[in-house]
Amino acid sequence: MASLKKSNFYYGTVLDKVTNAPGKALSLLEKAADDSGRVYRLTTESNKDGYIIFAKYRSNPASTKIKDGSCRWAFQFTGAEMSRLEELRQQTASLKLALVCAKGQTLTDSELALIDYEQALECLGTGFAKPTINVLQVPGKMLGMYGTAREEKLNGKDNCIKVDRDAASKL
């Protein structure tokens, strides 16, 4: 019997969310040797050239605030991952990042942040030693995203990029 790893469940979430409509086809392009990420190609009826989706996951939030119920997941990118994203971007204008934000034992409050490469780069920046994207979940609101190159708050006001929780169904 084949053994299952935790990553199989998280990457399965990406597969389910982006293919959960007729007229979509998905193929695995590559799997990182350390299982830290996967790259998929998704074609749809409306985009025959397809999307390339770079997927990462975090199995737990980096922080949780009891007061307002918000959670934050931190996705750090290695130099090799940043280079790979640049290479993938040169292959297609339709590069997406799928950030799986797992939460709790039952995973019922987990999130999938599906974002454009340009949005990711606004948060990651270039030339940073440890580029990071933070995904912020606040109950009843859109997901927020910030990182090493973009502050969460600017002059005391929310500066997060807003992420549609249902973006995967709109591909």
mmCIF file of N, CA and C in Angstrom, residues 25 33 36 49 67 75 77 84 95 124 128 134 160 162:
data_model
loop_
_atom_site.group_PDB
_atom_site.id
_atom_site.type_symbol
_atom_site.label_atom_id
_atom_site.label_comp_id
_atom_site.label_asym_id
_atom_site.label_seq_id
_atom_site.Cartn_x
_atom_site.Cartn_y
_atom_site.Cartn_z
ATOM 1 N N ALA A 25 -8.754 21.201 -17.419
ATOM 2 C CA ALA A 25 -7.827 20.078 -17.417
ATOM 3 C C ALA A 25 -6.552 20.504 -16.701
ATOM 4 N N ALA A 33 11.907 18.508 -5.110
ATOM 5 C CA ALA A 33 12.522 17.320 -4.514
ATOM 6 C C ALA A 33 12.206 17.209 -3.022
ATOM 7 N N SER A 36 8.337 20.819 -1.165
ATOM 8 C CA SER A 36 7.938 22.133 -0.663
ATOM 9 C C SER A 36 7.030 22.885 -1.629
ATOM 10 N N ASP A 49 -4.536 28.442 -23.730
ATOM 11 C CA ASP A 49 -3.101 28.450 -23.458
ATOM 12 C C ASP A 49 -2.829 28.046 -22.013
ATOM 13 N N LYS A 67 -8.823 37.651 19.996
ATOM 14 C CA LYS A 67 -9.761 38.778 20.102
ATOM 15 C C LYS A 67 -10.659 38.929 18.878
ATOM 16 N N PHE A 75 4.444 32.564 4.228
ATOM 17 C CA PHE A 75 5.025 31.738 3.176
ATOM 18 C C PHE A 75 6.374 32.331 2.793
ATOM 19 N N PHE A 77 9.913 32.210 0.762
ATOM 20 C CA PHE A 77 10.383 31.684 -0.516
ATOM 21 C C PHE A 77 11.901 31.635 -0.527
ATOM 22 N N ARG A 84 12.787 30.238 -9.861
ATOM 23 C CA ARG A 84 11.836 29.407 -10.610
ATOM 24 C C ARG A 84 10.600 30.208 -10.985
ATOM 25 N N LEU A 95 0.661 33.355 -14.865
ATOM 26 C CA LEU A 95 1.259 32.635 -13.745
ATOM 27 C C LEU A 95 0.493 32.976 -12.471
ATOM 28 N N LEU A 124 6.512 40.125 -2.213
ATOM 29 C CA LEU A 124 7.836 39.519 -2.077
ATOM 30 C C LEU A 124 8.960 40.507 -2.330
ATOM 31 N N PHE A 128 15.531 40.622 -1.469
ATOM 32 C CA PHE A 128 15.443 40.375 -0.040
ATOM 33 C C PHE A 128 16.034 39.004 0.288
ATOM 34 N N ASN A 134 2.655 37.071 3.518
ATOM 35 C CA ASN A 134 1.777 36.782 4.644
ATOM 36 C C ASN A 134 0.340 36.855 4.158
ATOM 37 N N CYS A 160 -3.106 45.995 2.942
ATOM 38 C CA CYS A 160 -3.063 44.643 2.370
ATOM 39 C C CYS A 160 -3.692 44.609 0.980
ATOM 40 N N LYS A 162 -6.128 42.811 -1.350
ATOM 41 C CA LYS A 162 -7.324 42.004 -1.096
ATOM 42 C C LYS A 162 -7.349 40.811 -2.048
#
